[in-house]
Amino acid sequence: VSSVAVDQYGRVYATGWTTSGFPTKNPFQKVQGGANAFVTKFEATGGGLIYSTYLGGSSVDDAYAIAVDRNGSAYVAGSTDSADFPFTPGSYQSTDTDGDDGFIVKLNPSGSSLAYASRLGGGDSDTIYALALDTQHRVYVAGYTCSTNFPTVNAYQATYTSQNCADGGGSTFVTRLNAAGTALDYSTYLDGTTNSLGLGIAVDSTYHAYVTGETISSNFPVTAGAFQPTYHGAGDFGDENGFVTKFSADGKTLVFSTYLGGSVNDISQAIAVDASNYVYVAGTAGSPDFPTTSGAFQKTSRGGGDAVV
């Protein structure tokens, strides 16, 4: 299980991937094709399944993120290497673009059919690690791409600037898919010249996307007045800094963007935003000089990689 969500009635939705016989109930897909993703909806008491289904094709399909709307429809995202993944006609991208692609799927409330299922990717490997929904049922995703032709629309950063993935590079991407699953409202790279990875995304009531992850790019885009305007790592893998970035509602500009980390190995993995637009980030820190605040519960590292909030 890689991700869970809860609806307004307390029912729990879980997603992940499986390589073994998995419990199904009222499934959209009864038969396992390969190493498939799964989506499972529990009763609010946890005592039974409403539905549980495989999701994938004949190769490897991994689900990393799930969200649920007010109607009980589940939205799932991840990566697929299956040419026969059940993509739907009329979705934004329904044909294979070579390599691993991201996928975004919307299931109906009973889990018995797909409202839409779309690929998202270019000519190299692409993975979606995070997903969020706004009140208009538009889907926001963030992840990691090696594709120099990843689809960009109304982009803050329209071109791939990172190292080649063969040399250890790769770029964060941030994308908003329309409510019908047929087109991109915006889609952009987010990186400097080395490497970054988007791991978490959230959206506020006025449709600003907030993204977090890790980077070893010393020229990752930061904004004037940022909390941490400079990269504190050594530029090697194992010396990442986290980042926290807020986009404008149209995705074309940055409201703010900052590094978050010390000198060793710090990764921001999850993000949330409250009604006052305060941003909450969680992850891991290997740096003894990770920034902590006066009066914090635990101000010093206790060795290895500590959790951070």
Tab-separated table of C-alpha atoms in Angstrom:
chain	number	residue	atom	x	y	z
A	1	VAL	CA	0.000	0.000	0.000
A	2	SER	CA	1.543	3.291	-1.088
A	3	SER	CA	-1.266	5.801	-0.496
A	4	VAL	CA	-4.642	6.148	1.242
A	5	ALA	CA	-7.530	8.623	1.135
A	6	VAL	CA	-10.744	9.058	3.124
A	7	ASP	CA	-14.127	10.336	1.909
A	8	GLN	CA	-16.698	12.432	3.776
A	9	TYR	CA	-18.350	9.285	5.169
A	10	GLY	CA	-15.139	7.867	6.612
A	11	ARG	CA	-14.659	5.210	3.947
A	12	VAL	CA	-11.008	4.428	3.244
A	13	TYR	CA	-9.494	4.088	-0.226
A	14	ALA	CA	-6.112	2.425	-0.659
A	15	THR	CA	-3.814	1.943	-3.625
A	16	GLY	CA	-0.460	0.344	-4.315
A	17	TRP	CA	0.748	-2.662	-6.287
A	18	THR	CA	0.760	-6.433	-5.975
A	19	THR	CA	2.543	-9.414	-7.488
A	20	SER	CA	0.351	-12.048	-5.833
A	21	GLY	CA	-3.282	-13.144	-5.777
A	22	PHE	CA	-5.037	-10.115	-4.300
A	23	PRO	CA	-8.536	-10.002	-2.718
A	24	THR	CA	-11.044	-8.564	-5.183
A	25	LYS	CA	-14.690	-7.583	-4.807
A	26	ASN	CA	-16.990	-6.043	-7.444
A	27	PRO	CA	-13.853	-5.370	-9.510
A	28	PHE	CA	-13.403	-3.348	-12.654
A	29	GLN	CA	-10.568	-5.780	-13.482
A	30	LYS	CA	-10.853	-9.307	-12.128
A	31	VAL	CA	-7.655	-10.808	-13.532
A	32	GLN	CA	-4.094	-9.867	-12.712
A	33	GLY	CA	-2.023	-9.237	-15.831
A	34	GLY	CA	1.457	-8.682	-14.381
A	35	ALA	CA	2.725	-6.770	-11.378
A	36	ASN	CA	-0.451	-4.707	-11.236
A	37	ALA	CA	-1.714	-1.752	-9.311
A	38	PHE	CA	-4.769	-2.237	-7.110
A	39	VAL	CA	-7.503	0.033	-5.761
A	40	THR	CA	-9.527	-0.978	-2.693
A	41	LYS	CA	-12.432	0.790	-0.974
A	42	PHE	CA	-13.232	-0.163	2.627
A	43	GLU	CA	-16.384	0.265	4.645
A	44	ALA	CA	-16.091	3.101	7.161
A	45	THR	CA	-15.807	0.563	9.992
A	46	GLY	CA	-12.925	-1.194	8.237
A	47	GLY	CA	-14.843	-4.455	8.545
A	48	GLY	CA	-15.502	-5.093	4.865
A	49	LEU	CA	-14.723	-4.182	1.271
A	50	ILE	CA	-17.023	-2.145	-0.955
A	51	TYR	CA	-14.817	-2.899	-3.949
A	52	SER	CA	-11.313	-4.081	-4.688
A	53	THR	CA	-9.857	-4.274	-8.176
A	54	TYR	CA	-6.677	-4.849	-10.107
A	55	LEU	CA	-5.581	-2.020	-12.376
A	56	GLY	CA	-3.037	-2.646	-15.092
A	57	GLY	CA	-1.845	-4.599	-18.089
A	58	SER	CA	0.523	-7.466	-18.795
A	59	SER	CA	3.720	-5.788	-17.544
A	60	VAL	CA	4.549	-3.657	-14.473
A	61	ASP	CA	2.050	-1.087	-13.172
A	62	ASP	CA	2.737	0.789	-9.926
A	63	ALA	CA	0.270	3.130	-8.182
A	64	TYR	CA	1.721	5.760	-5.858
A	65	ALA	CA	-1.084	8.229	-5.117
A	66	ILE	CA	-4.839	8.338	-4.545
A	67	ALA	CA	-7.473	10.996	-3.831
A	68	VAL	CA	-11.260	10.921	-3.669
A	69	ASP	CA	-13.860	13.534	-4.634
A	70	ARG	CA	-17.117	14.450	-2.900
A	71	ASN	CA	-19.029	11.967	-5.075
A	72	GLY	CA	-16.878	9.009	-4.010
A	73	SER	CA	-14.895	8.696	-7.237
A	74	ALA	CA	-11.290	7.625	-6.685
A	75	TYR	CA	-8.408	9.133	-8.660
A	76	VAL	CA	-5.219	7.079	-8.878
A	77	ALA	CA	-1.814	7.870	-10.375
A	78	GLY	CA	1.483	6.081	-10.850
A	79	SER	CA	3.548	4.564	-13.642
A	80	THR	CA	3.000	1.817	-16.188
A	81	ASP	CA	5.166	-0.207	-18.523
A	82	SER	CA	2.147	-2.035	-19.991
A	83	ALA	CA	1.246	-1.357	-23.609
A	84	ASP	CA	-2.175	-2.878	-22.833
A	85	PHE	CA	-2.966	-0.759	-19.757
A	86	PRO	CA	-6.726	-0.017	-19.924
A	87	PHE	CA	-6.542	3.536	-21.213
A	88	THR	CA	-9.830	5.031	-22.354
A	89	PRO	CA	-10.557	6.473	-25.805
A	90	GLY	CA	-10.793	10.258	-25.738
A	91	SER	CA	-8.534	10.667	-22.714
A	92	TYR	CA	-5.688	13.156	-22.960
A	93	GLN	CA	-3.094	10.528	-23.966
A	94	SER	CA	-4.298	7.016	-24.711
A	95	THR	CA	-1.454	5.651	-26.853
A	96	ASP	CA	1.979	4.384	-25.812
A	97	THR	CA	4.712	7.045	-25.893
A	98	ASP	CA	7.609	4.568	-25.341
A	99	GLY	CA	9.257	3.829	-22.010
A	100	ASP	CA	7.477	3.920	-18.674
A	101	ASP	CA	4.678	6.486	-18.629
A	102	GLY	CA	2.713	8.058	-15.860
A	103	PHE	CA	-0.975	7.237	-15.628
A	104	ILE	CA	-4.005	9.039	-14.182
A	105	VAL	CA	-7.216	7.067	-13.659
A	106	LYS	CA	-10.651	8.086	-12.369
A	107	LEU	CA	-12.909	5.232	-11.167
A	108	ASN	CA	-16.627	5.540	-10.653
A	109	PRO	CA	-17.906	5.356	-7.030
A	110	SER	CA	-18.680	1.627	-7.287
A	111	GLY	CA	-15.236	0.812	-8.742
A	112	SER	CA	-16.864	-1.018	-11.636
A	113	SER	CA	-15.764	1.235	-14.505
A	114	LEU	CA	-13.327	3.948	-15.486
A	115	ALA	CA	-14.562	7.491	-16.034
A	116	TYR	CA	-11.237	8.050	-17.768
A	117	ALA	CA	-7.717	6.652	-17.864
A	118	SER	CA	-4.893	8.648	-19.435
A	119	ARG	CA	-1.182	8.287	-19.933
A	120	LEU	CA	1.105	11.197	-19.140
A	121	GLY	CA	4.604	11.097	-20.524
A	122	GLY	CA	7.134	11.564	-23.269
A	123	GLY	CA	9.671	9.365	-24.991
A	124	ASP	CA	11.586	8.270	-21.874
A	125	SER	CA	10.658	7.207	-18.320
A	126	ASP	CA	7.984	9.188	-16.490
A	127	THR	CA	6.527	8.501	-13.032
A	128	ILE	CA	3.771	10.242	-11.086
A	129	TYR	CA	4.401	10.150	-7.329
A	130	ALA	CA	1.769	12.594	-6.038
A	131	LEU	CA	-1.801	13.615	-6.822
A	132	ALA	CA	-4.237	16.222	-5.511
A	133	LEU	CA	-7.765	17.340	-6.432
A	134	ASP	CA	-9.406	20.752	-6.438
A	135	THR	CA	-13.095	21.497	-5.948
A	136	GLN	CA	-13.614	21.511	-9.740
A	137	HIS	CA	-12.419	17.869	-9.934
A	138	ARG	CA	-9.257	18.873	-11.759
A	139	VAL	CA	-6.258	16.646	-11.041
A	140	TYR	CA	-2.831	17.992	-10.057
A	141	VAL	CA	0.127	15.617	-10.295
A	142	ALA	CA	3.842	15.825	-9.635
A	143	GLY	CA	6.633	13.381	-10.319
A	144	TYR	CA	9.841	12.662	-12.144
A	145	THR	CA	10.661	12.575	-15.843
A	146	CYS	CA	13.600	11.674	-18.040
A	147	SER	CA	11.723	12.790	-21.172
A	148	THR	CA	13.035	15.836	-22.990
A	149	ASN	CA	9.670	15.882	-24.812
A	150	PHE	CA	7.437	15.618	-21.757
A	151	PRO	CA	4.212	17.458	-22.660
A	152	THR	CA	4.318	21.113	-21.580
A	153	VAL	CA	1.371	23.523	-21.799
A	154	ASN	CA	1.166	27.081	-20.406
A	155	ALA	CA	4.420	26.209	-18.662
A	156	TYR	CA	6.525	28.051	-16.133
A	157	GLN	CA	9.489	26.070	-17.534
A	158	ALA	CA	8.802	24.655	-20.981
A	159	THR	CA	12.135	22.943	-21.689
A	160	TYR	CA	14.082	20.147	-20.022
A	161	THR	CA	17.163	21.641	-18.331
A	162	SER	CA	18.388	18.745	-16.162
A	163	GLN	CA	21.208	16.293	-16.816
A	164	ASN	CA	20.452	13.230	-18.883
A	165	CYS	CA	19.014	10.472	-16.737
A	166	ALA	CA	21.844	8.192	-17.855
A	167	ASP	CA	24.182	10.616	-16.063
A	168	GLY	CA	22.040	10.753	-12.923
A	169	GLY	CA	19.740	13.562	-13.972
A	170	GLY	CA	15.983	13.905	-14.270
A	171	SER	CA	13.431	16.634	-13.665
A	172	THR	CA	10.382	17.329	-11.548
A	173	PHE	CA	7.183	17.935	-13.489
A	174	VAL	CA	3.920	19.524	-12.340
A	175	THR	CA	0.730	19.056	-14.372
A	176	ARG	CA	-2.965	19.907	-14.072
A	177	LEU	CA	-5.440	17.741	-15.999
A	178	ASN	CA	-8.923	19.070	-16.726
A	179	ALA	CA	-11.997	17.576	-15.048
A	180	ALA	CA	-12.922	15.470	-18.078
A	181	GLY	CA	-9.448	13.947	-18.368
A	182	THR	CA	-9.178	15.111	-21.965
A	183	ALA	CA	-6.650	17.962	-21.870
A	184	LEU	CA	-3.935	19.636	-19.815
A	185	ASP	CA	-4.653	23.032	-18.292
A	186	TYR	CA	-0.936	23.449	-17.670
A	187	SER	CA	2.148	21.277	-17.495
A	188	THR	CA	5.688	22.328	-16.647
A	189	TYR	CA	9.158	21.159	-15.768
A	190	LEU	CA	10.607	22.372	-12.454
A	191	ASP	CA	14.392	22.097	-12.037
A	192	GLY	CA	17.834	23.561	-12.529
A	193	THR	CA	20.611	21.835	-14.442
A	194	THR	CA	21.186	18.669	-12.413
A	195	ASN	CA	18.355	16.641	-10.897
A	196	SER	CA	15.126	17.007	-8.960
A	197	LEU	CA	12.212	14.782	-7.985
A	198	GLY	CA	8.641	15.842	-7.141
A	199	LEU	CA	7.190	13.723	-4.317
A	200	GLY	CA	4.251	15.643	-2.875
A	201	ILE	CA	1.542	18.017	-4.101
A	202	ALA	CA	-1.353	19.914	-2.528
A	203	VAL	CA	-3.820	22.547	-3.752
A	204	ASP	CA	-5.557	25.392	-1.934
A	205	SER	CA	-9.073	26.820	-2.319
A	206	THR	CA	-7.930	29.303	-4.979
A	207	TYR	CA	-6.249	26.613	-7.104
A	208	HIS	CA	-2.600	27.260	-6.277
A	209	ALA	CA	-0.505	24.098	-6.413
A	210	TYR	CA	2.137	23.458	-3.742
A	211	VAL	CA	4.895	20.985	-4.604
A	212	THR	CA	7.650	19.412	-2.541
A	213	GLY	CA	10.452	16.962	-3.194
A	214	GLU	CA	14.223	16.731	-3.401
A	215	THR	CA	16.930	18.267	-5.569
A	216	ILE	CA	20.685	18.342	-6.061
A	217	SER	CA	20.474	21.301	-8.447
A	218	SER	CA	22.334	24.286	-7.035
A	219	ASN	CA	20.337	26.488	-9.424
A	220	PHE	CA	16.873	25.109	-8.664
A	221	PRO	CA	14.419	28.000	-9.179
A	222	VAL	CA	13.945	30.015	-5.977
A	223	THR	CA	12.162	33.303	-5.442
A	224	ALA	CA	13.201	36.590	-3.874
A	225	GLY	CA	12.711	36.546	-0.120
A	226	ALA	CA	12.666	32.755	0.070
A	227	PHE	CA	13.280	31.153	3.459
A	228	GLN	CA	16.378	29.344	2.117
A	229	PRO	CA	17.557	30.831	-1.182
A	230	THR	CA	20.725	28.726	-1.542
A	231	TYR	CA	21.475	25.032	-1.895
A	232	HIS	CA	23.306	23.664	1.174
A	233	GLY	CA	24.271	20.231	-0.187
A	234	ALA	CA	27.446	19.134	-1.915
A	235	GLY	CA	25.863	18.463	-5.296
A	236	ASP	CA	26.136	14.683	-5.027
A	237	PHE	CA	23.415	12.065	-4.700
A	238	GLY	CA	23.056	11.544	-0.983
A	239	ASP	CA	23.376	15.301	-0.422
A	240	GLU	CA	19.901	16.370	-1.503
A	241	ASN	CA	17.983	19.347	-0.217
A	242	GLY	CA	14.243	19.449	-0.043
A	243	PHE	CA	12.288	22.123	-1.871
A	244	VAL	CA	8.886	23.757	-1.393
A	245	THR	CA	7.296	25.601	-4.325
A	246	LYS	CA	3.954	27.390	-4.724
A	247	PHE	CA	2.630	27.987	-8.247
A	248	SER	CA	0.247	30.659	-9.445
A	249	ALA	CA	-3.271	29.433	-10.200
A	250	ASP	CA	-2.506	29.276	-13.931
A	251	GLY	CA	0.798	27.424	-13.415
A	252	LYS	CA	2.823	30.007	-15.321
A	253	THR	CA	4.692	31.663	-12.433
A	254	LEU	CA	6.024	30.899	-8.963
A	255	VAL	CA	4.456	32.586	-5.943
A	256	PHE	CA	7.349	31.340	-3.823
A	257	SER	CA	10.016	28.658	-4.034
A	258	THR	CA	12.635	27.704	-1.470
A	259	TYR	CA	15.179	25.049	-0.622
A	260	LEU	CA	14.688	23.247	2.681
A	261	GLY	CA	17.670	21.375	4.077
A	262	GLY	CA	21.182	21.205	5.437
A	263	SER	CA	24.494	19.848	4.238
A	264	VAL	CA	23.932	16.093	3.955
A	265	ASN	CA	20.730	14.374	2.855
A	266	ASP	CA	17.270	15.899	3.269
A	267	ILE	CA	14.137	14.864	1.406
A	268	SER	CA	10.708	16.499	1.619
A	269	GLN	CA	8.166	13.794	0.826
A	270	ALA	CA	4.676	15.042	1.699
A	271	ILE	CA	2.865	18.378	1.743
A	272	ALA	CA	-0.462	19.796	2.933
A	273	VAL	CA	-1.999	23.280	3.071
A	274	ASP	CA	-4.590	24.577	5.547
A	275	ALA	CA	-7.472	27.032	5.131
A	276	SER	CA	-5.141	29.954	5.896
A	277	ASN	CA	-2.627	28.747	3.265
A	278	TYR	CA	0.004	27.748	5.790
A	279	VAL	CA	2.074	24.918	4.324
A	280	TYR	CA	3.024	21.747	6.193
A	281	VAL	CA	5.874	19.543	4.925
A	282	ALA	CA	7.134	16.195	6.195
A	283	GLY	CA	10.121	14.121	5.179
A	284	THR	CA	13.491	12.840	6.337
A	285	ALA	CA	16.707	14.628	7.267
A	286	GLY	CA	20.226	13.296	7.564
A	287	SER	CA	21.701	16.742	8.130
A	288	PRO	CA	22.784	17.733	11.635
A	289	ASP	CA	22.271	21.345	10.481
A	290	PHE	CA	18.720	20.924	9.169
A	291	PRO	CA	16.891	24.159	10.097
A	292	THR	CA	14.899	23.790	13.326
A	293	THR	CA	13.003	26.418	15.259
A	294	SER	CA	13.168	27.713	18.797
A	295	GLY	CA	10.965	25.650	21.072
A	296	ALA	CA	10.762	22.728	18.639
A	297	PHE	CA	9.881	19.314	20.081
A	298	GLN	CA	13.267	17.868	18.961
A	299	LYS	CA	15.870	20.392	17.834
A	300	THR	CA	18.845	18.075	17.270
A	301	SER	CA	19.437	15.031	15.110
A	302	ARG	CA	19.644	11.700	16.891
A	303	GLY	CA	21.640	10.029	14.127
A	304	GLY	CA	20.959	8.490	10.756
A	305	GLY	CA	17.906	9.886	9.026
A	306	ASP	CA	15.333	11.493	11.313
A	307	ALA	CA	11.780	12.352	10.409
A	308	VAL	CA	11.128	16.088	10.054
A	309	VAL	CA	7.970	18.202	10.158
